[in-house]
mmCIF file of C-alpha atoms in Angstrom:
data_model
loop_
_atom_site.group_PDB
_atom_site.id
_atom_site.type_symbol
_atom_site.label_atom_id
_atom_site.label_comp_id
_atom_site.label_asym_id
_atom_site.label_seq_id
_atom_site.Cartn_x
_atom_site.Cartn_y
_atom_site.Cartn_z
ATOM 1 C CA MET A 1420 -21.193 27.293 6.186
ATOM 2 C CA LYS A 1421 -23.908 26.899 8.391
ATOM 3 C CA ASN A 1422 -24.798 23.622 10.368
ATOM 4 C CA GLU A 1423 -27.752 22.706 8.709
ATOM 5 C CA GLU A 1424 -26.465 23.525 4.672
ATOM 6 C CA LEU A 1425 -23.194 20.212 5.920
ATOM 7 C CA ASP A 1426 -24.237 17.732 4.951
ATOM 8 C CA LEU A 1427 -23.263 15.224 6.988
ATOM 9 C CA GLU A 1428 -24.595 11.748 5.562
ATOM 10 C CA GLU A 1429 -21.930 12.661 2.982
ATOM 11 C CA LEU A 1430 -18.828 13.506 5.350
ATOM 12 C CA PRO A 1431 -15.963 11.019 5.336
ATOM 13 C CA VAL A 1432 -16.044 8.232 8.185
ATOM 14 C CA PHE A 1433 -13.571 9.598 9.999
ATOM 15 C CA MET A 1434 -15.339 12.342 10.883
ATOM 16 C CA LYS A 1435 -18.134 11.372 12.068
ATOM 17 C CA LEU A 1436 -17.939 11.852 16.176
ATOM 18 C CA GLY A 1437 -20.343 8.322 16.108
ATOM 19 C CA VAL A 1438 -17.149 6.487 14.746
ATOM 20 C CA LEU A 1439 -14.138 7.900 16.902
ATOM 21 C CA LYS A 1440 -16.784 6.977 19.978
ATOM 22 C CA LYS A 1441 -17.041 3.011 18.893
ATOM 23 C CA LYS A 1442 -13.383 3.413 18.488
ATOM 24 C CA ARG A 1443 -12.656 4.511 21.516
ATOM 25 C CA GLU A 1444 -14.795 2.527 23.839
ATOM 26 C CA LYS A 1445 -13.106 -1.225 21.902
ATOM 27 C CA PHE A 1446 -9.707 0.644 22.714
ATOM 28 C CA ASP A 1447 -10.987 1.222 26.153
ATOM 29 C CA LYS A 1448 -11.816 -2.036 26.515
ATOM 30 C CA GLU A 1449 -9.349 -3.732 25.244
ATOM 31 C CA ARG A 1450 -7.325 -1.911 27.230
ATOM 32 C CA ILE A 1451 -8.878 -2.520 31.265
ATOM 33 C CA VAL A 1452 -7.895 -6.502 29.640
ATOM 34 C CA TYR A 1453 -4.924 -5.911 28.835
ATOM 35 C CA SER A 1454 -4.055 -4.283 32.426
ATOM 36 C CA LYS A 1455 -6.124 -7.122 34.501
ATOM 37 C CA LYS A 1456 -4.235 -9.654 32.425
ATOM 38 C CA TYR A 1457 -0.894 -7.923 33.443
ATOM 39 C CA ASN A 1458 -1.835 -7.272 37.182
ATOM 40 C CA THR A 1459 -0.907 -3.506 36.090
ATOM 41 C CA LYS A 1460 -1.822 -0.156 34.869
ATOM 42 C CA PHE A 1461 0.443 0.391 32.240
ATOM 43 C CA PHE A 1462 3.595 -1.605 31.756
ATOM 44 C CA LYS A 1463 3.989 -3.658 27.626
ATOM 45 C CA ILE A 1464 6.541 -3.875 25.951
ATOM 46 C CA ARG A 1465 7.245 -1.073 23.740
ATOM 47 C CA THR A 1466 9.064 -2.819 20.702
ATOM 48 C CA LEU A 1467 11.414 -1.951 17.468
ATOM 49 C CA TYR A 1468 8.867 -0.574 14.820
ATOM 50 C CA LYS A 1469 11.793 -2.368 12.836
ATOM 51 C CA PRO A 1470 13.663 -4.761 12.694
ATOM 52 C CA ILE A 1471 17.151 -5.628 14.155
ATOM 53 C CA ILE A 1472 18.747 -7.947 12.868
ATOM 54 C CA PHE A 1473 17.693 -8.781 9.167
ATOM 55 C CA MET B 93 -17.438 19.365 -1.947
ATOM 56 C CA VAL B 94 -14.354 18.578 -2.323
ATOM 57 C CA LEU B 95 -11.575 16.604 -3.519
ATOM 58 C CA LYS B 96 -9.122 15.601 -0.141
ATOM 59 C CA PHE B 97 -5.585 13.358 -0.523
ATOM 60 C CA HIS B 98 -5.801 11.354 3.472
ATOM 61 C CA SER B 99 -2.398 13.099 5.005
ATOM 62 C CA GLN B 100 -2.050 9.487 6.429
ATOM 63 C CA THR B 101 -2.270 7.361 3.597
ATOM 64 C CA PRO B 102 0.690 9.295 1.297
ATOM 65 C CA PHE B 103 0.782 8.304 -2.016
ATOM 66 C CA VAL B 104 4.399 7.186 -3.103
ATOM 67 C CA LYS B 105 4.995 7.203 -7.645
ATOM 68 C CA GLY B 106 7.106 3.865 -9.027
ATOM 69 C CA TYR B 107 8.296 3.923 -13.112
ATOM 70 C CA ILE B 108 4.865 2.532 -13.616
ATOM 71 C CA ARG B 109 2.295 2.573 -10.170
ATOM 72 C CA THR B 110 2.282 4.000 -6.815
ATOM 73 C CA CYS B 111 1.999 2.966 -4.176
ATOM 74 C CA ILE B 112 -0.196 3.280 -1.083
ATOM 75 C CA TYR B 113 0.761 3.353 2.133
ATOM 76 C CA ASP B 114 -1.475 2.707 4.768
ATOM 77 C CA LEU B 115 0.217 3.700 7.667
ATOM 78 C CA SER B 116 -2.255 3.765 10.594
ATOM 79 C CA ARG B 117 -3.598 0.605 9.144
ATOM 80 C CA CYS B 118 -0.466 -1.069 8.208
ATOM 81 C CA GLU B 119 -0.882 -1.938 4.794
ATOM 82 C CA TYR B 120 -0.317 -1.399 1.100
ATOM 83 C CA ASP B 121 -2.224 -0.619 -1.689
ATOM 84 C CA LEU B 122 -1.054 -0.485 -5.606
ATOM 85 C CA ILE B 123 -2.994 2.306 -8.104
ATOM 86 C CA PRO B 124 -1.348 3.166 -11.719
ATOM 87 C CA ASN B 125 0.736 6.488 -12.484
ATOM 88 C CA GLU B 126 -2.286 7.391 -14.707
ATOM 89 C CA ILE B 127 -4.899 7.745 -11.982
ATOM 90 C CA PHE B 128 -2.811 8.574 -9.353
ATOM 91 C CA TYR B 129 -1.486 12.452 -12.101
ATOM 92 C CA LYS B 130 -5.527 12.749 -12.151
ATOM 93 C CA LEU B 131 -6.134 13.172 -9.071
ATOM 94 C CA LYS B 132 -3.521 14.828 -8.203
ATOM 95 C CA GLU B 133 -3.831 18.028 -10.467
ATOM 96 C CA ASN B 134 -8.097 17.837 -8.860
ATOM 97 C CA ILE B 135 -6.907 18.067 -5.593
ATOM 98 C CA ASN B 136 -9.537 20.101 -4.495
ATOM 99 C CA LEU B 137 -11.721 19.813 -7.129
ATOM 100 C CA GLU B 138 -15.402 19.204 -6.217
ATOM 101 C CA LYS B 139 -16.908 16.519 -6.535
ATOM 102 C CA GLU B 140 -19.424 16.930 -9.383
ATOM 103 C CA LEU B 141 -16.323 18.195 -11.474
ATOM 104 C CA LEU B 142 -14.463 15.239 -10.666
ATOM 105 C CA TYR B 143 -16.734 12.727 -12.319
ATOM 106 C CA GLN B 144 -16.783 14.251 -14.890
ATOM 107 C CA LYS B 145 -13.692 14.876 -16.412
ATOM 108 C CA CYS B 146 -12.459 10.660 -15.122
ATOM 109 C CA ASP B 147 -14.097 8.107 -17.813
ATOM 110 C CA LYS B 148 -16.032 4.476 -16.850
ATOM 111 C CA GLU B 149 -12.635 2.773 -16.128
ATOM 112 C CA GLU B 150 -10.717 5.951 -14.162
ATOM 113 C CA LEU B 151 -14.147 6.215 -12.096
ATOM 114 C CA LYS B 152 -13.855 2.880 -10.555
ATOM 115 C CA TRP B 153 -9.780 3.839 -9.434
ATOM 116 C CA VAL B 154 -12.175 7.360 -7.849
ATOM 117 C CA ASN B 155 -14.618 4.511 -5.665
ATOM 118 C CA PHE B 156 -11.951 2.258 -5.130
ATOM 119 C CA LEU B 157 -9.851 4.631 -3.446
ATOM 120 C CA LEU B 158 -12.955 6.482 -1.688
ATOM 121 C CA GLU B 159 -14.200 3.010 -0.280
ATOM 122 C CA LYS B 160 -10.706 2.728 0.931
ATOM 123 C CA GLU B 161 -10.590 5.856 2.627
ATOM 124 C CA TYR B 162 -7.331 6.899 0.539
ATOM 125 C CA ILE B 163 -9.201 10.035 -1.101
ATOM 126 C CA TYR B 164 -12.044 11.259 1.025
ATOM 127 C CA PHE B 165 -14.393 14.540 -0.049
ATOM 128 C CA ILE B 166 -15.163 16.836 2.183
ATOM 129 C CA PRO B 167 -17.461 20.882 2.787
ATOM 130 C CA SER B 168 -15.513 23.262 1.007
ATOM 131 C CA LEU B 169 -15.376 24.923 3.830
ATOM 132 C CA PHE B 170 -12.803 22.596 5.688
ATOM 133 C CA LYS B 171 -9.924 22.571 3.053
ATOM 134 C CA ASN B 172 -7.400 23.965 4.568
ATOM 135 C CA ASN B 173 -7.596 22.004 7.932
ATOM 136 C CA PHE B 174 -6.002 19.243 6.972
ATOM 137 C CA LYS B 175 -2.338 19.585 7.749
ATOM 138 C CA ASP B 176 -0.051 17.644 6.248
ATOM 139 C CA LEU B 177 1.721 14.461 7.244
ATOM 140 C CA ASP B 178 4.608 16.626 9.588
ATOM 141 C CA LEU B 179 8.236 14.171 8.104
ATOM 142 C CA THR B 180 11.081 15.228 9.527
ATOM 143 C CA PHE B 181 12.950 12.214 11.826
ATOM 144 C CA LYS B 182 12.883 13.436 15.841
ATOM 145 C CA THR B 183 14.348 10.953 18.488
ATOM 146 C CA SER B 184 16.000 11.234 22.077
ATOM 147 C CA SER B 185 17.971 8.606 21.517
ATOM 148 C CA ILE B 186 21.962 8.869 20.038
ATOM 149 C CA ILE B 187 21.922 4.991 19.760
ATOM 150 C CA THR B 188 18.010 3.619 18.618
ATOM 151 C CA ASN B 189 19.153 0.345 18.508
ATOM 152 C CA ALA B 190 22.527 -1.884 19.059
ATOM 153 C CA VAL B 191 22.934 -5.513 18.802
ATOM 154 C CA LEU B 192 24.668 -6.520 21.111
ATOM 155 C CA ASP B 193 27.491 -10.281 20.725
ATOM 156 C CA VAL B 194 28.249 -12.316 23.078
ATOM 157 C CA VAL B 195 30.295 -15.424 23.411
ATOM 158 C CA GLU B 196 29.630 -18.437 25.477
ATOM 159 C CA TYR B 197 27.675 -16.253 28.013
ATOM 160 C CA ARG B 198 29.974 -13.625 28.844
ATOM 161 C CA ILE B 199 30.816 -9.923 28.765
ATOM 162 C CA ASP B 200 33.502 -7.891 30.556
ATOM 163 C CA LEU B 201 32.105 -4.426 28.774
ATOM 164 C CA ASN B 202 29.929 -1.930 29.747
ATOM 165 C CA ILE B 203 27.252 -1.541 29.095
ATOM 166 C CA ASN B 204 25.890 1.200 30.628
ATOM 167 C CA ILE B 205 27.356 3.540 27.605
ATOM 168 C CA LEU B 206 24.461 1.737 25.772
ATOM 169 C CA GLU B 207 22.132 3.531 27.644
ATOM 170 C CA GLU B 208 23.807 6.703 28.141
ATOM 171 C CA LEU B 209 22.823 7.448 24.443
ATOM 172 C CA ASN B 210 20.023 5.806 25.231
ATOM 173 C CA CYS B 211 19.451 3.074 23.287
ATOM 174 C CA LYS B 212 16.381 1.433 24.357
ATOM 175 C CA TYR B 213 16.257 -1.684 21.751
ATOM 176 C CA LEU B 214 19.020 -4.028 21.730
ATOM 177 C CA ALA B 215 19.014 -7.605 19.882
ATOM 178 C CA ILE B 216 21.571 -10.015 21.885
ATOM 179 C CA ARG B 217 23.611 -13.034 19.646
ATOM 180 C CA PHE B 218 24.278 -15.512 21.955
ATOM 181 C CA PHE B 219 28.011 -18.147 20.370
ATOM 182 C CA CYS B 220 28.065 -21.053 22.043
ATOM 183 C CA LYS B 221 29.305 -24.827 21.503
ATOM 184 C CA LYS B 222 26.274 -25.635 23.166
ATOM 185 C CA PRO B 223 23.298 -23.166 24.354
ATOM 186 C CA ASN B 224 21.602 -24.300 27.163
ATOM 187 C CA ALA B 225 18.123 -22.695 27.201
ATOM 188 C CA ASN B 226 19.055 -21.377 31.566
ATOM 189 C CA LYS B 227 21.642 -20.477 30.905
ATOM 190 C CA ILE B 228 21.080 -17.636 28.570
ATOM 191 C CA ALA B 229 18.329 -17.106 31.211
ATOM 192 C CA ALA B 230 20.650 -16.515 34.034
ATOM 193 C CA PHE B 231 22.947 -14.717 32.318
ATOM 194 C CA LEU B 232 19.794 -12.957 30.991
ATOM 195 C CA LYS B 233 18.102 -12.636 34.325
ATOM 196 C CA ASP B 234 21.904 -10.862 35.717
ATOM 197 C CA PHE B 235 22.486 -8.864 32.968
ATOM 198 C CA LEU B 236 19.530 -7.266 32.609
ATOM 199 C CA GLU B 237 18.878 -6.582 36.240
ATOM 200 C CA ASN B 238 18.172 -2.589 36.663
ATOM 201 C CA ARG B 239 18.813 -1.255 32.946
ATOM 202 C CA THR B 240 16.494 0.674 31.072
ATOM 203 C CA PHE B 241 15.510 -0.995 27.221
ATOM 204 C CA ASN B 242 12.648 -1.021 26.525
ATOM 205 C CA SER B 243 12.827 -4.795 25.057
ATOM 206 C CA ILE B 244 15.260 -7.610 24.543
ATOM 207 C CA ASP B 245 15.491 -10.130 21.213
ATOM 208 C CA VAL B 246 17.522 -13.328 21.639
ATOM 209 C CA LEU B 247 18.904 -15.161 19.258
ATOM 210 C CA ILE B 248 21.279 -18.267 19.504
ATOM 211 C CA ASN B 249 23.049 -19.153 17.305
ATOM 212 C CA LYS B 250 21.830 -22.111 15.352
ATOM 213 C CA SER B 251 24.675 -25.340 15.479
ATOM 214 C CA SER B 252 22.533 -27.979 16.360
ATOM 215 C CA SER B 253 20.589 -25.489 19.157
ATOM 216 C CA LYS B 254 17.132 -27.047 18.685
ATOM 217 C CA GLN B 255 18.044 -30.049 19.443
ATOM 218 C CA GLU B 256 19.282 -28.764 23.331
ATOM 219 C CA ILE B 257 16.823 -26.426 23.199
ATOM 220 C CA SER B 258 13.153 -27.399 23.707
ATOM 221 C CA THR B 259 10.418 -25.413 23.206
ATOM 222 C CA LYS B 260 9.226 -25.543 26.729
ATOM 223 C CA GLU B 261 12.284 -24.286 27.800
ATOM 224 C CA TYR B 262 11.818 -21.533 26.036
ATOM 225 C CA LYS B 263 8.368 -19.717 27.065
ATOM 226 C CA ALA B 264 10.585 -20.712 30.528
ATOM 227 C CA ILE B 265 12.352 -17.715 28.967
ATOM 228 C CA PHE B 266 9.480 -16.043 28.237
ATOM 229 C CA GLU B 267 8.022 -15.956 31.796
ATOM 230 C CA GLU B 268 10.807 -14.852 33.304
ATOM 231 C CA LEU B 269 11.971 -11.537 31.423
ATOM 232 C CA LYS B 270 9.017 -9.323 30.881
ATOM 233 C CA THR B 271 11.834 -7.048 28.648
ATOM 234 C CA LEU B 272 12.347 -10.459 26.085
ATOM 235 C CA ASN B 273 10.513 -9.556 23.086
ATOM 236 C CA LYS B 274 11.810 -12.444 21.118
ATOM 237 C CA LEU B 275 13.882 -15.953 20.657
ATOM 238 C CA ASP B 276 15.196 -16.928 17.476
ATOM 239 C CA PHE B 277 18.175 -18.625 15.680
ATOM 240 C CA PHE B 278 21.021 -16.973 13.486
ATOM 241 C CA GLU B 279 23.115 -18.539 11.464
ATOM 242 C CA ASP B 280 26.812 -16.952 10.520
ATOM 243 C CA ILE B 281 26.739 -14.857 7.202
ATOM 244 C CA LYS B 282 28.327 -16.566 4.094
ATOM 245 C CA GLU B 283 30.661 -14.223 2.562
ATOM 246 C CA LYS B 284 28.295 -12.420 -0.969
ATOM 247 C CA ASP B 285 29.848 -12.744 -3.703
ATOM 248 C CA GLY B 286 27.336 -9.268 -4.850
ATOM 249 C CA THR B 287 25.525 -12.398 -7.336
ATOM 250 C CA ASN B 288 22.627 -13.026 -5.780
ATOM 251 C CA THR B 289 19.448 -11.459 -5.218
ATOM 252 C CA PHE B 290 18.290 -9.786 -2.589
ATOM 253 C CA VAL B 291 14.764 -10.423 -1.080
ATOM 254 C CA PRO B 292 13.528 -7.182 0.362
ATOM 255 C CA LYS B 293 11.391 -7.352 4.002
ATOM 256 C CA PHE B 294 7.885 -4.397 3.913
ATOM 257 C CA ILE B 295 7.344 -2.889 7.004
ATOM 258 C CA CYS B 296 4.605 0.178 5.917
ATOM 259 C CA ASN B 297 4.194 1.874 9.081
ATOM 260 C CA ILE B 298 4.405 6.410 9.856
ATOM 261 C CA ASN B 299 7.676 5.484 11.886
ATOM 262 C CA SER B 300 10.038 3.533 9.270
ATOM 263 C CA PHE B 301 7.793 5.828 6.745
ATOM 264 C CA ILE B 302 9.173 8.765 8.041
ATOM 265 C CA GLU B 303 12.517 7.418 8.599
ATOM 266 C CA SER B 304 13.012 5.604 5.194
ATOM 267 C CA ASN B 305 12.860 9.082 4.571
ATOM 268 C CA ASN B 306 15.699 10.432 5.936
ATOM 269 C CA HIS B 307 17.321 8.006 6.235
ATOM 270 C CA ASN B 308 18.476 4.367 5.325
ATOM 271 C CA LEU B 309 15.775 2.279 8.485
ATOM 272 C CA TYR B 310 17.312 -0.525 8.289
ATOM 273 C CA PHE B 311 20.620 1.105 9.207
ATOM 274 C CA ASN B 312 19.772 4.414 10.741
ATOM 275 C CA LYS B 313 21.464 4.591 14.778
ATOM 276 C CA LYS B 314 22.764 1.475 14.627
ATOM 277 C CA ILE B 315 26.003 0.214 16.818
ATOM 278 C CA ARG B 316 26.898 -3.413 17.114
ATOM 279 C CA ILE B 317 29.240 -4.202 19.911
ATOM 280 C CA SER B 318 31.336 -7.682 19.089
ATOM 281 C CA SER B 319 32.125 -10.090 22.189
ATOM 282 C CA SER B 320 35.963 -8.117 22.034
ATOM 283 C CA GLY B 321 34.130 -4.823 21.829
ATOM 284 C CA GLU B 322 35.178 -3.692 18.342
ATOM 285 C CA ILE B 323 32.265 -1.422 17.481
ATOM 286 C CA PHE B 324 30.634 -2.004 14.112
ATOM 287 C CA ASN B 325 27.353 -0.301 12.117
ATOM 288 C CA GLY B 326 26.377 -3.399 11.596
ATOM 289 C CA VAL B 327 25.591 -7.301 11.800
ATOM 290 C CA GLU B 328 26.576 -6.445 7.478
ATOM 291 C CA THR B 329 29.683 -4.551 8.084
ATOM 292 C CA ASN B 330 33.256 -5.023 9.001
ATOM 293 C CA MET B 331 34.630 -2.361 9.403
ATOM 294 C CA ILE B 332 35.503 -1.180 12.988
ATOM 295 C CA HIS B 333 35.271 2.335 13.945
ATOM 296 C CA GLY B 334 36.562 1.301 16.953
ATOM 297 C CA LYS B 335 37.538 -0.695 20.179
ATOM 298 C CA MET B 336 33.994 -0.439 22.897
ATOM 299 C CA ASP B 337 36.649 -0.626 26.006
ATOM 300 C CA LYS B 338 39.462 1.769 25.808
ATOM 301 C CA LEU B 339 36.894 4.070 24.710
ATOM 302 C CA SER B 340 34.898 6.792 26.798
ATOM 303 C CA LYS B 341 31.382 7.495 27.052
ATOM 304 C CA GLU B 342 32.786 11.065 25.029
ATOM 305 C CA GLU B 343 34.841 9.473 23.229
ATOM 306 C CA VAL B 344 31.929 7.020 22.410
ATOM 307 C CA LEU B 345 29.395 9.961 21.563
ATOM 308 C CA ASN B 346 31.960 11.759 19.731
ATOM 309 C CA LEU B 347 32.741 7.749 17.267
ATOM 310 C CA VAL B 348 28.335 7.713 16.672
ATOM 311 C CA LYS B 349 29.556 11.106 15.551
ATOM 312 C CA LEU B 350 31.819 11.041 13.396
ATOM 313 C CA SER B 351 30.365 11.198 9.888
ATOM 314 C CA LYS B 352 32.487 6.618 9.508
ATOM 315 C CA VAL B 353 29.705 6.058 11.375
ATOM 316 C CA THR B 354 26.029 8.599 10.432
ATOM 317 C CA ASP B 355 27.072 7.942 6.630
ATOM 318 C CA LEU B 356 25.487 4.675 6.034
ATOM 319 C CA TRP B 357 22.929 6.731 8.186
ATOM 320 C CA ASN B 358 21.969 8.971 5.579
ATOM 321 C CA MET B 359 22.140 7.192 2.461
ATOM 322 C CA ASN B 360 18.026 6.673 1.893
ATOM 323 C CA LYS B 361 16.550 4.676 -0.706
ATOM 324 C CA ASP B 362 16.125 7.896 -3.068
ATOM 325 C CA ARG B 363 20.209 8.160 -2.623
ATOM 326 C CA ILE B 364 20.446 4.866 -4.765
ATOM 327 C CA ASP B 365 20.136 3.884 -8.168
ATOM 328 C CA VAL B 366 17.220 1.700 -9.421
ATOM 329 C CA CYS B 367 15.833 2.154 -5.228
ATOM 330 C CA LYS B 368 15.313 5.708 -6.532
ATOM 331 C CA ASP B 369 12.188 4.225 -8.400
ATOM 332 C CA CYS B 370 10.657 1.539 -6.670
ATOM 333 C CA GLU B 371 7.258 2.440 -5.680
ATOM 334 C CA PHE B 372 8.826 0.029 -2.178
ATOM 335 C CA ARG B 373 11.603 2.169 -1.301
ATOM 336 C CA TYR B 374 9.713 4.254 2.513
ATOM 337 C CA MET B 375 8.628 0.238 3.558
ATOM 338 C CA CYS B 376 11.672 -1.318 2.660
ATOM 339 C CA LEU B 377 13.802 -3.102 4.788
ATOM 340 C CA ASP B 378 17.385 -3.540 2.922
ATOM 341 C CA ASN B 379 20.421 -5.190 4.974
ATOM 342 C CA ARG B 380 22.968 -4.058 0.913
ATOM 343 C CA ILE B 381 25.225 -1.402 1.904
ATOM 344 C CA PRO B 382 24.882 0.878 -0.772
ATOM 345 C CA ASN B 383 28.560 1.511 -2.270
ATOM 346 C CA LYS B 384 30.295 4.361 -3.985
ATOM 347 C CA ARG B 385 31.060 5.344 -7.263
ATOM 348 C CA ILE B 386 33.594 8.071 -8.691
ATOM 349 C CA ASP B 387 31.010 10.806 -8.866
ATOM 350 C CA GLY B 388 29.171 10.221 -4.856
ATOM 351 C CA SER B 389 26.561 8.296 -6.413
ATOM 352 C CA LEU B 390 25.264 4.762 -5.471
ATOM 353 C CA TYR B 391 24.276 1.584 -5.824
ATOM 354 C CA TYR B 392 23.812 -1.974 -5.096
ATOM 355 C CA LYS B 393 25.873 -4.357 -5.970
ATOM 356 C CA SER B 394 23.415 -7.677 -6.117
ATOM 357 C CA GLU B 395 20.423 -6.589 -7.860
ATOM 358 C CA CYS B 396 16.895 -6.785 -6.299
ATOM 359 C CA SER B 397 13.742 -10.101 -6.240
ATOM 360 C CA TYR B 398 11.999 -7.331 -7.367
ATOM 361 C CA ASN B 399 12.271 -5.424 -10.902
ATOM 362 C CA PRO B 400 10.965 -1.880 -10.675
ATOM 363 C CA TYR B 401 10.974 -1.399 -14.279
ATOM 364 C CA ILE B 402 8.573 -3.336 -15.275
ATOM 365 C CA ALA B 403 6.626 -4.128 -11.549
ATOM 366 C CA LYS B 404 7.433 -7.723 -11.154
ATOM 367 C CA TRP B 405 8.588 -10.795 -9.289
ATOM 368 C CA LYS B 406 11.270 -12.396 -10.293
ATOM 369 C CA ASN B 407 9.023 -15.299 -9.580
ATOM 370 C CA GLU B 408 6.359 -13.823 -11.090
ATOM 371 C CA ASP B 409 6.567 -15.480 -15.662
ATOM 372 C CA ASP B 410 6.992 -13.344 -17.155
ATOM 373 C CA PHE B 411 9.433 -11.098 -15.508
ATOM 374 C CA LYS B 412 12.733 -9.493 -16.410
ATOM 375 C CA ASN B 413 15.921 -8.673 -15.389
ATOM 376 C CA LEU B 414 17.587 -5.837 -14.910
ATOM 377 C CA PHE B 415 20.040 -6.085 -18.113
ATOM 378 C CA GLU B 416 16.368 -7.403 -20.017
ATOM 379 C CA CYS B 417 15.088 -4.465 -19.644
ATOM 380 C CA GLY B 418 17.831 -1.876 -20.500
ATOM 381 C CA VAL B 419 19.266 -0.768 -17.127
ATOM 382 C CA VAL B 420 22.381 -1.310 -16.999
ATOM 383 C CA CYS B 421 23.841 0.282 -12.624
ATOM 384 C CA ASN B 422 27.449 -1.092 -12.061
ATOM 385 C CA GLU B 423 29.893 1.097 -10.932
ATOM 386 C CA LYS B 424 30.720 2.640 -13.289
ATOM 387 C CA GLU B 425 27.530 3.736 -14.353
ATOM 388 C CA PHE B 426 23.081 3.595 -14.098
ATOM 389 C CA SER B 427 22.108 4.474 -17.581
ATOM 390 C CA ILE B 428 18.189 3.156 -18.372
ATOM 391 C CA ASP B 429 17.588 2.344 -22.088
ATOM 392 C CA PHE B 430 14.217 3.872 -21.960
ATOM 393 C CA LYS B 431 12.227 2.789 -25.663
ATOM 394 C CA ARG B 432 13.080 -1.182 -24.095
ATOM 395 C CA ILE B 433 10.595 -0.916 -21.101
ATOM 396 C CA ASN B 434 8.460 0.875 -23.156
ATOM 397 C CA PHE B 435 8.255 -1.521 -25.545
ATOM 398 C CA LEU B 436 8.270 -4.504 -22.289
ATOM 399 C CA ASN B 437 5.490 -3.002 -20.343
ATOM 400 C CA LYS B 438 3.146 -2.192 -23.351
ATOM 401 C CA ARG B 439 3.963 -5.872 -24.307
ATOM 402 C CA LEU B 440 3.209 -7.550 -20.893
ATOM 403 C CA TRP B 441 0.267 -4.760 -19.038
ATOM 404 C CA ASN B 442 -1.034 -3.538 -22.772
ATOM 405 C CA ASN B 443 -3.237 -6.900 -22.848
#
């Protein structure tokens, strides 16, 4: 199948490049704010994905 | 354009309905089992053909699922380009999380072993007659120096502690200790007679989903160390597996590989009666201890506040407990009266 035959409008949202780019920009923006606040590039408490005690 | 399921939104079938786990957004949705069957048998089917096959009601559900991005249509050219989610549970830690009991701001144990087991998440429970925020902060500052834990939860016993520690003092503790994740109060667990109703907690994310597919989400890779060094599976268990101060590093390492410790880790919900029929089984955090029957099958003594056979919660009007639905689950047997459940479900849901 050639590219012209693909109906880009009908592609699922996650397959559209523009959406991914937007998400990436948002993520970068948040990361910069976070780094400035804590004066660090990488530091972040990595908490467990489930509570340790019920 | 052909139909596909999104791999990060797995469909988990329950007794009468299916739960869709949106692992990326940490949310979930529910659909009837009939819709799940319909779509499952039509994966990779052309869009037009699927629309022809569905009636009006089914199309409503298809549109709902498309809107929520749980299913999608892609050019048939790409239909083999999407991998299923790898459900293998992998971790570099021998112990991932531990509970440490501290009495009156003192601990005389060698906690380095926990770090050697690559335990990254610690919960410290303080048992103090009169909890003092400054003393706790001083203890933690000293204790956490040069430690490799990713996060620490601090829990303080409830006895009159609320009056002793002000909110300002909590914040002072939080400010100083960057690895501190949570500060909370707890009450001692009272003896349960097994007749209490259990209320579950739901966690929907990709890590918990993968772990609960393979292990018991609550107990897996967890140990509790009491103030005197006794090693338990968790806060809820009473069986002592060894004493920390009497064991060398190698002995502790060998201990956590023994079946008496790991047995509980491997009791996942697929093996436990009633839970295995529940659509929430891979997001349910359950601190009950499963019991073994003579034939090796597993069950819980206390009943859950959700009944998966009629999809009703205890606080809902038409709730019926397991016995009323014709489900028997005790130390001797597990049986389901399918006729009775079908009759009840028709009355409850066929409006």
